[in-house]
Amino acid sequence: MTSIMQSELSDQSTRPACPEPFALVVGKALAGAAPDEVEAAFRRMGLRPERVERADNAGALIDGPLLRLRFGEVALLAGQASAAAIECADPDHPATSRLAASLPPDWNDAGQAWVFFEEPHTADDRTQSTRLREIFKMQVLLIDLLDASHYFWSPARLWSEAEQFRAAVTEMLASGMPPVLHLIAFRLADSGVGAAVRTRGLALFGGQELEGRMPAGWTVAEMVKRLSRLALDIMLHGPVADARRMRGLNPGEWVSLSPGRGRKDGGATVMVEFGSSF
């Protein structure tokens, strides 16, 4: 199933532990390039590369030289993806989601997969969403530099086509709306009392995930349309603090939000219920 909608049951499968968040970008432009050529290419993009010593989480993600790249006040660590990073992003693993993205069989050939993750930083006045916005702008430059075909975002375990992600970030810069479908995965699950759809990756932005039970007769697409609107609201305005009921997407439709329930992974979940007044 090539979709962001996949079974939540498979999330119980064993996966390697990788530091998050990180982005994995697949592109052939620098495959086989010497380290000096790689640095020169980053420098031409204005990213001010410098070699740094391997430390902390970098060893789990990077194979070969480790570079620090700078864009404004944001710094990312970068390098060719290690075997562990590639395993974390395995598109065929049942716990991985895909947004209409079908990767070529040679996507993980030597030199094509690059990893980028934020360097540890001291506390400052910038919010998490502001930092991430700058990181996504930087990653658009990296997509162009690598002539990338696909993009993986680790908190959602979600693959998308690089051009789609690039266009979504461009739209974000024009409208202020984050690229929800490229950053949040929507997973079909069994809630114990019927089918449900859960988000994955939203907690990075708002400290909460969403879970909505699917009303009888609804399609998965209808659930994703509604949950993505709620996810966008959390990304822009912060977590849901209190239980509330509001108008839904269509006339006569309502939605009820109940925050606070804990997930098996320790995070907070907002339970979402949809209904109608007729």
Short mmCIF file of C-alpha atoms in Angstrom, two decimals:
data_model
loop_
_atom_site.label_atom_id
_atom_site.label_comp_id
_atom_site.label_asym_id
_atom_site.label_seq_id
_atom_site.Cartn_x
_atom_site.Cartn_y
_atom_site.Cartn_z
CA MET A 1 0.00 0.00 0.00
CA THR A 2 1.70 3.18 -1.18
CA SER A 3 0.01 5.66 1.12
CA ILE A 4 0.23 7.63 4.32
CA MET A 5 -2.60 5.38 5.51
CA GLN A 6 -1.20 2.11 6.80
CA SER A 7 -1.95 -0.22 9.68
CA GLU A 8 -0.93 0.93 13.17
CA LEU A 9 -0.70 -2.69 14.27
CA SER A 10 2.66 -3.01 12.52
CA ASP A 11 4.16 -0.30 14.74
CA GLN A 12 4.84 -2.98 17.30
CA SER A 13 7.50 -4.43 15.00
CA THR A 14 11.09 -4.05 16.12
CA ARG A 15 12.88 -1.05 14.62
CA PRO A 16 16.39 0.28 15.21
CA ALA A 17 16.66 3.23 17.60
CA CYS A 18 17.77 6.35 15.75
CA PRO A 19 18.03 9.90 17.06
CA GLU A 20 15.20 12.14 15.93
CA PRO A 21 14.24 14.27 14.22
CA PHE A 22 16.26 13.73 11.08
CA ALA A 23 15.65 14.01 7.36
CA LEU A 24 16.97 11.55 4.82
CA VAL A 25 17.23 12.90 1.27
CA VAL A 26 17.83 10.67 -1.75
CA GLY A 27 19.61 12.17 -4.73
CA LYS A 28 22.27 11.13 -7.22
CA ALA A 29 23.93 14.51 -7.83
CA LEU A 30 26.80 13.97 -5.35
CA ALA A 31 26.98 10.18 -5.46
CA GLY A 32 30.63 9.20 -5.76
CA ALA A 33 31.91 12.74 -5.21
CA ALA A 34 35.10 13.21 -3.21
CA PRO A 35 34.83 14.97 0.18
CA ASP A 36 36.38 18.16 -1.18
CA GLU A 37 33.87 18.20 -4.05
CA VAL A 38 31.02 17.72 -1.60
CA GLU A 39 32.19 20.62 0.55
CA ALA A 40 32.58 22.83 -2.51
CA ALA A 41 29.02 22.01 -3.63
CA PHE A 42 27.57 22.91 -0.23
CA ARG A 43 29.63 26.09 -0.19
CA ARG A 44 28.23 27.17 -3.55
CA MET A 45 24.75 26.91 -2.03
CA GLY A 46 25.81 29.32 0.72
CA LEU A 47 25.64 26.67 3.46
CA ARG A 48 29.16 27.31 4.87
CA PRO A 49 30.25 23.68 5.38
CA GLU A 50 32.89 22.76 7.94
CA ARG A 51 34.15 19.36 9.03
CA VAL A 52 33.46 18.42 12.63
CA GLU A 53 34.42 15.55 14.90
CA ARG A 54 31.99 12.68 15.16
CA ALA A 55 30.16 12.82 18.50
CA ASP A 56 26.92 11.95 20.28
CA ASN A 57 24.22 10.74 17.88
CA ALA A 58 26.12 11.39 14.66
CA GLY A 59 27.75 7.98 14.63
CA ALA A 60 24.34 6.29 14.44
CA LEU A 61 23.31 8.20 11.34
CA ILE A 62 26.38 9.24 9.36
CA ASP A 63 28.81 7.10 7.40
CA GLY A 64 32.00 8.97 6.49
CA PRO A 65 32.90 12.64 7.00
CA LEU A 66 30.57 14.68 9.18
CA LEU A 67 29.82 18.26 8.12
CA ARG A 68 28.19 21.18 9.84
CA LEU A 69 26.02 23.28 7.52
CA ARG A 70 24.68 26.70 8.43
CA PHE A 71 21.64 28.59 7.17
CA GLY A 72 21.00 31.82 9.01
CA GLU A 73 21.05 30.92 12.71
CA VAL A 74 20.27 27.23 12.11
CA ALA A 75 22.99 24.58 12.00
CA LEU A 76 22.52 21.05 10.67
CA LEU A 77 24.89 18.12 10.84
CA ALA A 78 25.10 16.28 7.54
CA GLY A 79 26.69 13.32 5.84
CA GLN A 80 26.02 10.18 3.85
CA ALA A 81 23.49 7.91 5.51
CA SER A 82 24.79 5.00 7.56
CA ALA A 83 23.32 1.51 7.37
CA ALA A 84 21.41 2.23 10.60
CA ALA A 85 19.82 5.37 9.13
CA ILE A 86 18.83 3.49 5.98
CA GLU A 87 17.30 0.75 8.11
CA CYS A 88 15.34 3.34 10.10
CA ALA A 89 13.92 4.68 6.83
CA ASP A 90 13.26 1.29 5.18
CA PRO A 91 10.28 2.05 2.89
CA ASP A 92 9.20 -1.59 2.86
CA HIS A 93 8.96 -1.89 6.63
CA PRO A 94 5.29 -2.08 7.70
CA ALA A 95 5.86 0.70 10.26
CA THR A 96 6.91 3.13 7.51
CA SER A 97 4.37 5.32 5.72
CA ARG A 98 4.52 6.69 2.18
CA LEU A 99 2.77 9.69 0.67
CA ALA A 100 2.20 8.49 -2.89
CA ALA A 101 5.93 7.82 -3.09
CA SER A 102 7.37 4.77 -4.83
CA LEU A 103 11.12 4.62 -4.38
CA PRO A 104 13.38 3.13 -7.06
CA PRO A 105 15.08 -0.15 -6.10
CA ASP A 106 18.52 1.50 -6.05
CA TRP A 107 17.57 4.36 -3.69
CA ASN A 108 20.02 3.18 -1.03
CA ASP A 109 22.97 2.57 -3.35
CA ALA A 110 26.25 4.08 -2.13
CA GLY A 111 26.30 7.85 -2.04
CA GLN A 112 22.63 8.53 -2.84
CA ALA A 113 21.15 8.81 0.66
CA TRP A 114 22.10 11.81 2.80
CA VAL A 115 21.10 12.51 6.40
CA PHE A 116 20.52 15.94 7.94
CA PHE A 117 19.68 16.66 11.57
CA GLU A 118 19.81 19.66 13.84
CA GLU A 119 22.91 20.25 15.88
CA PRO A 120 22.24 20.43 19.64
CA HIS A 121 21.67 24.05 20.58
CA THR A 122 21.33 26.15 23.68
CA ALA A 123 17.97 27.54 24.68
CA ASP A 124 16.99 30.73 22.88
CA ASP A 125 13.93 32.83 22.19
CA ARG A 126 13.00 30.99 19.03
CA THR A 127 10.13 28.54 19.26
CA GLN A 128 10.35 24.97 18.02
CA SER A 129 8.11 25.82 15.08
CA THR A 130 10.32 28.78 14.09
CA ARG A 131 13.45 26.63 14.12
CA LEU A 132 11.78 23.89 12.14
CA ARG A 133 10.54 26.41 9.59
CA GLU A 134 14.14 27.53 9.00
CA ILE A 135 15.28 23.91 8.79
CA PHE A 136 12.68 23.12 6.12
CA LYS A 137 13.76 26.18 4.12
CA MET A 138 17.33 24.89 4.32
CA GLN A 139 16.26 21.44 3.20
CA VAL A 140 14.73 22.90 0.05
CA LEU A 141 18.24 24.08 -0.87
CA LEU A 142 19.56 20.59 -0.15
CA ILE A 143 16.88 19.00 -2.34
CA ASP A 144 17.95 21.27 -5.19
CA LEU A 145 21.66 20.62 -4.62
CA LEU A 146 21.26 16.84 -4.54
CA ASP A 147 18.75 16.79 -7.41
CA ALA A 148 16.73 14.75 -4.94
CA SER A 149 13.96 12.34 -5.84
CA HIS A 150 12.63 11.42 -2.38
CA TYR A 151 12.46 12.80 1.14
CA PHE A 152 12.05 10.96 4.47
CA TRP A 153 10.99 12.68 7.71
CA SER A 154 11.78 10.52 10.73
CA PRO A 155 9.25 11.66 13.42
CA ALA A 156 6.42 10.54 11.13
CA ARG A 157 8.46 7.74 9.49
CA LEU A 158 7.08 9.20 6.29
CA TRP A 159 8.42 9.15 2.71
CA SER A 160 7.31 11.65 0.09
CA GLU A 161 8.56 12.76 -3.30
CA ALA A 162 11.17 15.48 -2.95
CA GLU A 163 9.50 17.77 -5.49
CA GLN A 164 6.20 17.50 -3.64
CA PHE A 165 7.90 18.35 -0.36
CA ARG A 166 9.74 21.25 -2.00
CA ALA A 167 6.47 22.64 -3.40
CA ALA A 168 4.76 22.27 -0.02
CA VAL A 169 7.53 24.21 1.76
CA THR A 170 7.34 26.92 -0.91
CA GLU A 171 3.60 27.16 -0.27
CA MET A 172 4.32 27.38 3.48
CA LEU A 173 6.57 30.39 2.90
CA ALA A 174 3.81 32.11 0.94
CA SER A 175 0.81 31.19 3.10
CA GLY A 176 2.25 30.34 6.51
CA MET A 177 0.61 26.91 6.42
CA PRO A 178 2.98 24.04 7.36
CA PRO A 179 3.15 21.09 4.93
CA VAL A 180 1.00 18.84 7.14
CA LEU A 181 0.76 15.82 4.85
CA HIS A 182 4.55 15.72 4.40
CA LEU A 183 5.30 15.92 8.13
CA ILE A 184 2.47 13.94 9.74
CA ALA A 185 1.56 10.33 9.00
CA PHE A 186 -2.03 9.09 9.37
CA ARG A 187 -2.26 5.46 10.44
CA LEU A 188 -5.26 3.15 10.34
CA ALA A 189 -5.70 1.35 13.66
CA ASP A 190 -8.07 -0.85 15.62
CA SER A 191 -9.27 1.16 18.62
CA GLY A 192 -10.90 -1.86 20.23
CA VAL A 193 -14.37 -0.60 19.36
CA GLY A 194 -13.85 -0.17 15.64
CA ALA A 195 -11.51 1.37 13.10
CA ALA A 196 -9.64 4.54 14.02
CA VAL A 197 -7.09 6.85 12.44
CA ARG A 198 -4.10 8.05 14.43
CA THR A 199 -1.47 10.66 13.66
CA ARG A 200 2.26 10.13 14.03
CA GLY A 201 4.79 12.95 14.14
CA LEU A 202 2.42 15.67 15.34
CA ALA A 203 3.80 15.57 18.90
CA LEU A 204 7.05 17.15 17.70
CA PHE A 205 5.11 20.33 16.88
CA GLY A 206 2.44 20.43 19.58
CA GLY A 207 3.20 17.76 22.16
CA GLN A 208 0.08 15.79 21.20
CA GLU A 209 -1.14 13.24 18.70
CA LEU A 210 -4.68 12.80 17.42
CA GLU A 211 -6.82 9.68 17.38
CA GLY A 212 -10.27 9.60 15.80
CA ARG A 213 -12.70 6.71 15.62
CA MET A 214 -14.09 6.33 12.10
CA PRO A 215 -17.87 6.78 11.92
CA ALA A 216 -19.82 4.11 10.04
CA GLY A 217 -19.83 4.71 6.31
CA TRP A 218 -16.88 7.10 6.33
CA THR A 219 -13.83 6.60 4.16
CA VAL A 220 -10.22 6.90 5.20
CA ALA A 221 -9.87 9.97 2.95
CA GLU A 222 -12.69 11.71 4.84
CA MET A 223 -10.92 11.03 8.14
CA VAL A 224 -7.55 12.27 6.89
CA LYS A 225 -9.12 15.48 5.52
CA ARG A 226 -10.60 16.30 8.93
CA LEU A 227 -7.70 15.19 11.11
CA SER A 228 -5.21 17.09 8.96
CA ARG A 229 -7.18 20.30 9.58
CA LEU A 230 -7.05 19.65 13.32
CA ALA A 231 -3.34 18.80 13.11
CA LEU A 232 -2.70 22.09 11.30
CA ASP A 233 -4.46 23.98 14.09
CA ILE A 234 -2.22 22.32 16.71
CA MET A 235 0.90 23.06 14.65
CA LEU A 236 -0.06 26.74 14.33
CA HIS A 237 -1.66 27.46 17.70
CA GLY A 238 -0.35 24.84 20.13
CA PRO A 239 -1.85 21.86 21.95
CA VAL A 240 -5.49 21.37 22.84
CA ALA A 241 -5.74 22.28 26.53
CA ASP A 242 -9.39 21.53 27.35
CA ALA A 243 -12.20 19.32 26.13
CA ARG A 244 -14.32 21.08 23.55
CA ARG A 245 -17.01 20.57 20.94
CA MET A 246 -17.19 22.59 17.75
CA ARG A 247 -18.66 22.69 14.28
CA GLY A 248 -17.21 20.21 11.83
CA LEU A 249 -16.24 20.45 8.20
CA ASN A 250 -19.72 20.06 6.70
CA PRO A 251 -23.07 21.65 7.66
CA GLY A 252 -24.64 19.83 10.61
CA GLU A 253 -21.37 18.08 11.49
CA TRP A 254 -19.67 18.45 14.86
CA VAL A 255 -16.35 17.37 16.30
CA SER A 256 -15.51 16.68 19.93
CA LEU A 257 -11.92 16.93 21.27
CA SER A 258 -10.84 15.30 24.54
CA PRO A 259 -7.14 15.80 25.40
CA GLY A 260 -5.01 14.04 27.95
CA ARG A 261 -5.14 10.34 27.28
CA GLY A 262 -1.69 8.73 27.27
CA ARG A 263 -0.37 6.61 24.41
CA LYS A 264 1.55 3.39 24.80
CA ASP A 265 4.69 5.29 23.77
CA GLY A 266 4.20 7.76 26.63
CA GLY A 267 2.90 10.70 24.59
CA ALA A 268 -0.39 12.54 25.00
CA THR A 269 -3.33 11.90 22.68
CA VAL A 270 -6.34 14.03 21.85
CA MET A 271 -9.31 11.76 21.29
CA VAL A 272 -11.49 13.00 18.41
CA GLU A 273 -15.13 12.08 17.89
CA PHE A 274 -17.16 13.08 14.83
CA GLY A 275 -20.93 13.21 14.64
CA SER A 276 -23.89 15.07 13.18
CA SER A 277 -26.93 16.89 14.50
CA PHE A 278 -29.39 15.10 12.24
#
